[in-house]
Every structure is written in C-alpha cells, then in structure tokens.
C-alpha cells in the first residue's frame, strides 16, 4: 500500500523508481561504492531496502542511528554484529563456516558474536574472508549504511571502506545520505586528505516527483484506501507538497485515518514538513548567524542576486564585508542543499520556505 508510512520494503509498494533500480542493479556489478543521495523524506531508505532485496544477493544493513558522533570501535563492532545476525538464514549458514576460524569470531547456533575488546576482531581480515566467500559463491556481498553522515569524525570506518574498495572486489558498499555536503564531508570524496579521495563511486539521486507523478501517486493511493479526493484538493496537495514522496505519503495516511481528504490536512502536513526542514537549517545556523540572515531573506524574497545578498548581510552588520566572506557563506549553503544557484540564489524547497516564514531563524 502506497500510504503506509513505514519505509517500503516491497517493490510493489515502491512507486516509480524503476530507472533508479535498473541503475542500482547495473552498478553492483562494477562499482565498489554506491552513494544514494536525496533530500529528507524523498525515499532513500525505502529505495535502498527494495533495491537490496531485488538483487537476490546477500546483504546486510547497518543501522547507525543513535550512534555517538565519534563512535568507539566497540560501538561499530556491535552494529556490525547485529547486522550480520539479520542476514538471510540461507546465506548465514554457508557463511558461518567461512567466518568461524577468524580470531574474535564466535558462532553460537544461528548467531554470530564478535569480540569488541581492543585486541578483538580485525575487520580487514574479517571482510577479506567475507570477500573470499562471496567470490567462491560467485556473488557480491552488499554492505549498506543508512544515513552515513550521522557518523562524523570516525576515520577507522573510512579506512575500512578504503580497504574494502581496494582489495575486496566482491564486496559492494552502499551508503545513503540526505545532505550532499555533509555526505561528501564525511566520505571526503573530494578531499585529497581523505582515505577515499579519488575513488570511483556511482551516485544514485533520489529525486522529487514531477507534478504528474505526484498526482498519479495520490490517485493510486486513494484508490487503494477507497477514499474519495476532490480534484481541487488533489491539485492543492500536489502544489504544496512539492513532489516529496514522504509528505505525499503522510498526507494520504492522515486522510485514511480521518476518512476524508481536505486542504486543512495538506496544510498540516506542509507545516510539519516545514518544521523539519527548518530544524535542519537551524543546525547550520548555529555556526554563524549570517546563514540565518541569508536564509530568512531568501525565504521572503523568492530569489536574489549575489550582490543583493551581500548588501543585506552588510546592512545587517552595519559594516562592509569582503567578497570572499559572502561567497563562503553562499557556497556552504549550496553545498548543504539548502539553497540553489541558477542565475540567482533561491530556496528550492517550498516546505523549507514555509517553515522559515512561519518561524524565522534567530538572527542575533
Ligand atoms: P528517507 O529515507 O529519504 O527519509 P523514507 O524511505 O523513510 O525516506 O520514506 C519516507 C516516506 O515515504 C515513508 O513513509 C515511505 O513509506 C514513503 N516512500 C518513500 N519512497 C516511496 C515510494 N517510491 N513509493 C511509495 N512510498 C514511498
Ligand atoms: Mg531514511
């Protein structure tokens, strides 16, 4: 059912991601690193779940929510252990024989336990073994990390990624992330100092739906829940929710609960979406109030040129600023996917705009 709010796991519930699924399928054959990228609630987790399942190959998903910013080796080991214990039993029973001889690995019945003390497991050895096993089985072993940017400052994990990419041809790393800047900041794909610098990767962008797709998504979803929606409400929802599948789904779920589809429900979802978008913008605003000044201004102004923004910032601080100061702020906002630069600068996400207009970021 399309309006089920949990991340999707079945292909039949995943609307219109055929091209991306094809790309994913092709990529695991030749790529060691796949980056699934998209804004919040565009359906990255859902896409990853379905894509992994469709491959019919062994995979594990590492859930890294709730890990501290700078996780310890023990934290990571425990997550890997948990992930291996969710591996499809068909693969697990074959793999356990291969893993048993490794120092720090204990197999107890149908579960694996890893020694997380300092002298415990060596992950390079561990994954080399998984790789050899996959090679023998003529398959790929897929290792997926959802919202990878949640871990920052952990160089061990990144070094392990580099090792896997360089030596383990039958392993494939898959990561998802919402803010491209932070994602690349974490992976360091364009940072010469990073262990992953210069590595080839495949990027799969999870995009917002076009208007016609949003409309068809809602019509199909409403038919499934056997609820009527008026043409006018439909148009209103399509316009306000901007093709973000997560918000379209929330709207549908809400209508299902209340047994009716109204504009007021669209507004409630838009307001919820606006708050979430704003809270993400607030994170960057904590580094400098200048970000708040620019974002608040663009929320109200629709779009503005570089020099208009410079004047606004100068007026706010009552002094002149260097060109590089202004460019630096704007570039970081673009990198964080909060604003967009075409001819002029603008906020592309109407929900973020909505959230900022409802409750501007503090400028002092
Ligand atoms: P993200 O990981 O990008 O934040 P999720 O995968 O959690 O997004 O999806 C957000 C919401 O949208 C969930 O309720 C999910 O069920 C729904 N959803 C995501 N993608 C699709 C899709 N292609 N078709 C139908 N529903 C989807
Ligand atoms: Mg997600």
XYZ file of C-alpha atoms and ligand atoms in Angstrom:
392
model
C 0.000 0.000 0.000
C 1.411 3.363 -1.041
C 0.155 5.260 2.013
C 1.861 3.006 4.538
C 4.218 5.346 6.406
C 6.929 2.822 7.297
C 9.872 2.755 4.859
C 8.902 0.466 1.999
C 10.485 -2.966 1.618
C 8.445 -4.444 -1.261
C 8.873 -3.488 -4.868
C 5.125 -3.349 -5.436
C 4.808 -0.577 -2.824
C 7.674 1.459 -4.235
C 6.265 3.934 -6.686
C 8.182 4.955 -9.821
C 11.780 4.159 -9.058
C 12.316 1.800 -11.993
C 15.137 3.728 -13.642
C 16.969 4.043 -10.341
C 16.509 0.323 -9.608
C 17.979 -0.531 -13.008
C 20.920 1.748 -12.355
C 21.489 0.138 -8.980
C 21.382 -3.344 -10.422
C 23.949 -2.447 -13.049
C 26.143 -0.617 -10.543
C 26.627 -3.512 -8.136
C 28.267 -5.438 -10.956
C 31.076 -2.951 -11.455
C 31.074 -0.399 -8.654
C 32.535 -0.818 -5.170
C 30.768 2.195 -3.732
C 27.225 3.370 -4.400
C 26.016 6.648 -2.963
C 22.234 7.043 -2.699
C 21.536 10.695 -2.264
C 18.400 12.768 -1.783
C 16.760 15.298 0.483
C 14.935 14.265 3.634
C 11.890 12.056 3.044
C 12.497 11.537 -0.659
C 12.540 7.780 -0.042
C 16.211 6.837 0.253
C 15.686 4.174 2.903
C 12.726 2.720 1.004
C 14.697 2.652 -2.229
C 17.686 1.028 -0.563
C 15.540 -1.647 1.111
C 13.848 -2.612 -2.132
C 16.977 -2.379 -4.278
C 18.921 -4.669 -1.940
C 16.120 -7.175 -1.776
C 15.670 -7.238 -5.527
C 19.295 -8.202 -6.151
C 18.780 -11.631 -4.524
C 22.325 -11.371 -3.239
C 23.472 -11.485 0.372
C 23.348 -8.118 2.102
C 23.339 -6.514 5.498
C 22.085 -3.071 6.501
C 23.946 -1.243 9.236
C 21.654 0.883 11.279
C 23.733 3.752 12.577
C 21.045 5.857 14.142
C 21.718 6.553 17.773
C 25.480 6.108 17.436
C 27.528 8.885 19.026
C 29.209 11.397 16.671
C 32.509 9.791 17.351
C 31.697 6.109 17.849
C 34.166 3.773 19.529
C 35.426 0.588 17.897
C 33.121 -1.327 20.274
C 30.084 0.654 19.070
C 30.834 -0.186 15.454
C 31.552 -3.843 16.204
C 28.202 -4.215 17.945
C 26.340 -2.716 14.992
C 28.138 -4.994 12.537
C 27.388 -7.981 14.745
C 23.679 -7.076 14.877
C 23.591 -6.588 11.111
C 25.187 -9.980 10.424
C 22.604 -11.591 12.650
C 19.832 -10.322 10.376
C 21.440 -11.861 7.291
C 19.111 -14.164 5.393
C 19.483 -17.624 7.007
C 20.128 -19.214 3.632
C 23.378 -17.264 3.362
C 24.200 -17.232 7.035
C 24.579 -20.974 7.381
C 27.057 -21.041 4.483
C 28.964 -18.038 5.660
C 29.394 -19.166 9.270
C 31.766 -21.952 8.271
C 33.933 -19.411 6.477
C 33.965 -16.997 9.389
C 34.411 -19.439 12.263
C 38.234 -19.650 12.060
C 38.719 -15.883 12.363
C 40.124 -14.603 15.636
C 37.433 -12.799 17.634
C 34.506 -14.523 15.917
C 32.297 -16.937 17.849
C 29.406 -18.760 16.206
C 26.642 -19.868 18.553
C 23.903 -21.793 16.822
C 22.409 -19.389 14.336
C 24.086 -16.273 15.559
C 27.468 -14.661 15.393
C 29.232 -12.899 18.196
C 32.204 -10.599 17.695
C 34.838 -9.755 20.273
C 34.823 -5.998 20.700
C 37.761 -5.668 23.068
C 40.864 -3.807 21.873
C 42.686 -6.998 20.876
C 39.458 -8.370 19.394
C 38.449 -8.596 15.831
C 40.401 -7.185 12.901
C 37.860 -6.006 10.366
C 40.172 -6.005 7.393
C 40.758 -9.753 7.954
C 37.086 -10.290 8.632
C 35.893 -8.640 5.427
C 38.689 -10.247 3.388
C 37.191 -13.548 4.452
C 33.648 -12.471 3.570
C 35.001 -11.350 0.204
C 36.692 -14.690 -0.492
C 33.493 -16.473 0.430
C 31.461 -14.261 -1.950
C 33.998 -14.877 -4.682
C 33.715 -18.639 -4.212
C 29.933 -18.369 -4.403
C 30.210 -16.162 -7.455
C 28.150 -13.434 -5.839
C 28.557 -9.943 -4.429
C 28.162 -9.251 -0.728
C 26.438 -5.923 -0.157
C 27.127 -3.767 2.891
C 24.683 -0.906 3.310
C 24.868 2.084 5.681
C 21.785 4.237 6.032
C 22.344 7.957 6.750
C 26.102 7.599 6.833
C 26.685 11.268 7.642
C 25.375 10.629 11.146
C 28.809 9.303 11.979
C 31.384 12.030 11.872
C 34.975 12.069 12.834
C 35.366 8.306 12.589
C 38.397 7.708 10.440
C 38.618 3.978 11.233
C 35.421 3.250 9.409
C 36.546 5.300 6.416
C 39.875 3.471 6.361
C 37.981 0.208 6.396
C 35.905 1.481 3.445
C 39.103 2.273 1.557
C 40.469 -1.196 2.279
C 37.275 -2.825 1.044
C 37.228 -0.737 -2.129
C 40.863 -1.504 -2.889
C 41.026 -5.191 -2.048
C 37.569 -6.699 -1.873
C 36.200 -6.876 -5.393
C 33.233 -8.997 -4.329
C 32.053 -6.589 -1.666
C 29.991 -3.547 -2.524
C 29.427 -0.625 -0.153
C 26.165 1.233 -0.304
C 25.573 4.434 1.628
C 22.659 6.844 1.825
C 22.675 10.427 2.983
C 20.465 13.476 2.912
C 22.699 16.477 2.739
C 25.141 16.162 -0.064
C 27.633 18.494 1.606
C 27.707 16.568 4.843
C 27.733 13.292 2.998
C 30.745 14.263 0.971
C 32.224 15.889 4.038
C 32.048 12.518 5.744
C 33.188 10.410 2.833
C 35.754 13.006 1.784
C 35.319 12.076 -1.859
C 36.583 15.474 -2.945
C 39.073 15.939 -0.120
C 42.671 14.995 -1.015
C 43.375 14.222 2.660
C 40.654 11.598 2.870
C 41.447 7.873 2.547
C 38.645 7.699 -0.048
C 39.896 10.533 -2.221
C 39.808 9.787 -5.940
C 37.874 6.526 -5.570
C 35.292 5.765 -8.194
C 31.701 5.719 -6.988
C 28.239 5.536 -8.526
C 25.779 8.168 -7.452
C 22.054 7.459 -7.492
C 19.978 10.570 -6.946
C 16.534 10.074 -5.459
C 14.565 12.946 -6.895
C 11.268 14.568 -6.081
C 8.329 13.548 -8.251
C 7.167 15.672 -11.170
C 3.663 17.122 -10.821
C 2.094 14.438 -12.990
C 3.784 11.692 -10.943
C 2.621 13.182 -7.634
C -0.871 13.367 -8.979
C -0.853 9.788 -10.180
C 0.734 8.647 -6.909
C -2.096 10.226 -4.923
C -4.827 8.944 -7.236
C -3.451 5.397 -6.993
C -3.050 5.646 -3.211
C -6.564 6.988 -2.693
C -7.985 4.223 -4.854
C -6.164 1.671 -2.675
C -7.708 3.071 0.511
C -11.081 3.526 -1.197
C -11.366 7.169 -0.211
C -12.515 9.974 -2.479
C -10.428 13.058 -3.121
C -11.750 16.127 -4.905
C -9.838 17.428 -7.907
C -9.263 20.741 -6.145
C -7.749 19.164 -3.012
C -5.623 16.937 -5.214
C -4.204 19.929 -7.080
C -3.589 21.757 -3.824
C -1.682 18.805 -2.326
C 0.424 18.356 -5.463
C 1.376 22.015 -5.449
C 2.096 22.350 -1.746
C 3.942 19.104 -1.111
C 6.377 19.611 -3.976
C 6.720 16.020 -5.103
C 8.339 14.815 -1.898
C 7.034 11.280 -1.616
C 7.328 11.223 2.186
C 4.946 14.155 2.551
C 2.554 12.802 -0.051
C 2.505 9.568 1.935
C 1.901 11.376 5.257
C -0.962 13.250 3.658
C -2.518 10.032 2.362
C -2.086 8.311 5.728
C -3.733 11.222 7.505
C -6.694 11.157 5.116
C -7.011 7.436 5.651
C -7.203 7.914 9.420
C -9.785 10.675 9.135
C -11.660 9.056 6.247
C -11.637 12.284 4.253
C -9.253 14.387 2.179
C -9.217 18.125 2.859
C -6.979 21.112 2.245
C -6.593 21.512 6.022
C -4.844 18.148 6.083
C -2.474 19.251 3.350
C -1.680 22.346 5.416
C -0.942 20.266 8.479
C 1.488 18.069 6.577
C 3.127 21.123 4.976
C 3.546 22.697 8.363
C 5.073 19.520 9.798
C 7.389 19.318 6.790
C 8.304 22.964 7.192
C 9.267 22.434 10.817
C 11.504 19.509 9.962
C 13.180 21.404 7.126
C 13.658 24.416 9.366
C 15.188 22.334 12.150
C 17.796 21.076 9.689
C 18.561 24.602 8.543
C 18.900 25.587 12.173
C 21.857 23.229 12.568
C 23.965 25.182 10.105
C 22.715 28.488 11.543
C 24.354 27.589 14.829
C 27.747 28.056 13.200
C 27.062 31.617 12.094
C 24.110 33.983 12.273
C 24.994 35.015 8.731
C 23.409 31.790 7.478
C 20.169 32.769 9.235
C 20.203 36.231 7.703
C 20.582 34.840 4.188
C 18.040 32.037 4.626
C 15.385 34.269 6.189
C 15.882 36.789 3.422
C 15.618 34.214 0.626
C 12.509 32.668 2.187
C 10.746 36.004 1.826
C 12.385 37.295 -1.369
C 11.978 34.172 -3.570
C 15.306 34.856 -5.285
C 18.199 37.292 -5.074
C 21.476 38.067 -6.803
C 24.887 37.713 -5.201
C 25.217 41.490 -4.759
C 21.733 41.854 -3.283
C 22.615 39.246 -0.693
C 25.889 40.989 0.036
C 24.035 44.258 0.717
C 21.581 42.516 3.029
C 24.394 40.959 5.022
C 26.242 44.277 5.238
C 23.126 46.150 6.274
C 22.564 43.591 8.996
C 26.079 44.003 10.382
C 26.429 47.694 9.685
C 29.808 47.281 8.036
C 31.274 46.185 4.746
C 32.213 42.554 4.181
C 34.785 41.066 1.824
C 33.580 39.278 -1.304
C 35.107 36.022 -0.116
C 33.173 36.169 3.167
C 29.922 36.449 1.247
C 30.854 33.741 -1.261
C 31.923 31.399 1.503
C 28.531 31.638 3.235
C 26.648 31.162 -0.039
C 28.784 28.229 -1.172
C 28.282 26.419 2.118
C 24.517 26.871 1.888
C 24.539 25.492 -1.647
C 26.715 22.588 -0.542
C 24.286 21.750 2.261
C 21.487 21.701 -0.357
C 19.641 24.455 1.487
C 19.777 26.956 -1.357
C 20.226 26.663 -5.094
C 22.136 28.771 -7.542
C 20.795 29.228 -11.029
C 21.026 32.747 -12.397
C 20.149 33.910 -8.914
C 20.118 32.315 -5.486
C 16.904 30.797 -4.143
C 15.466 28.246 -1.722
C 14.212 25.388 -3.860
C 12.251 23.510 -1.215
C 8.869 25.230 -0.673
C 8.468 23.444 2.653
C 11.691 24.972 3.941
C 10.442 28.336 2.758
C 7.172 27.727 4.535
C 8.973 26.717 7.755
C 11.217 29.768 7.687
C 8.362 32.178 7.021
C 6.330 30.650 9.825
C 9.252 30.860 12.217
C 12.375 32.730 11.001
C 15.792 31.648 12.261
C 17.250 33.801 15.039
C 19.497 36.489 13.529
C 21.203 37.647 16.733
P 14.121 8.913 3.511
O 14.921 7.717 3.922
O 14.642 9.570 2.278
O 13.919 9.907 4.606
P 11.888 7.047 3.529
O 12.349 5.907 2.712
O 11.896 6.902 5.011
O 12.663 8.392 3.100
O 10.438 7.406 3.003
C 9.669 8.464 3.527
C 8.190 8.089 3.413
O 7.800 7.972 2.057
C 7.822 6.756 4.042
O 6.539 6.887 4.583
C 7.821 5.762 2.865
O 6.908 4.712 3.064
C 7.370 6.651 1.719
N 8.006 6.321 0.417
C 9.283 6.570 0.082
N 9.522 6.253 -1.205
C 8.380 5.769 -1.710
C 7.980 5.292 -2.999
N 8.835 5.280 -4.041
N 6.701 4.881 -3.151
C 5.842 4.916 -2.127
N 6.141 5.381 -0.903
C 7.400 5.805 -0.673
Mg 15.879 7.265 5.703
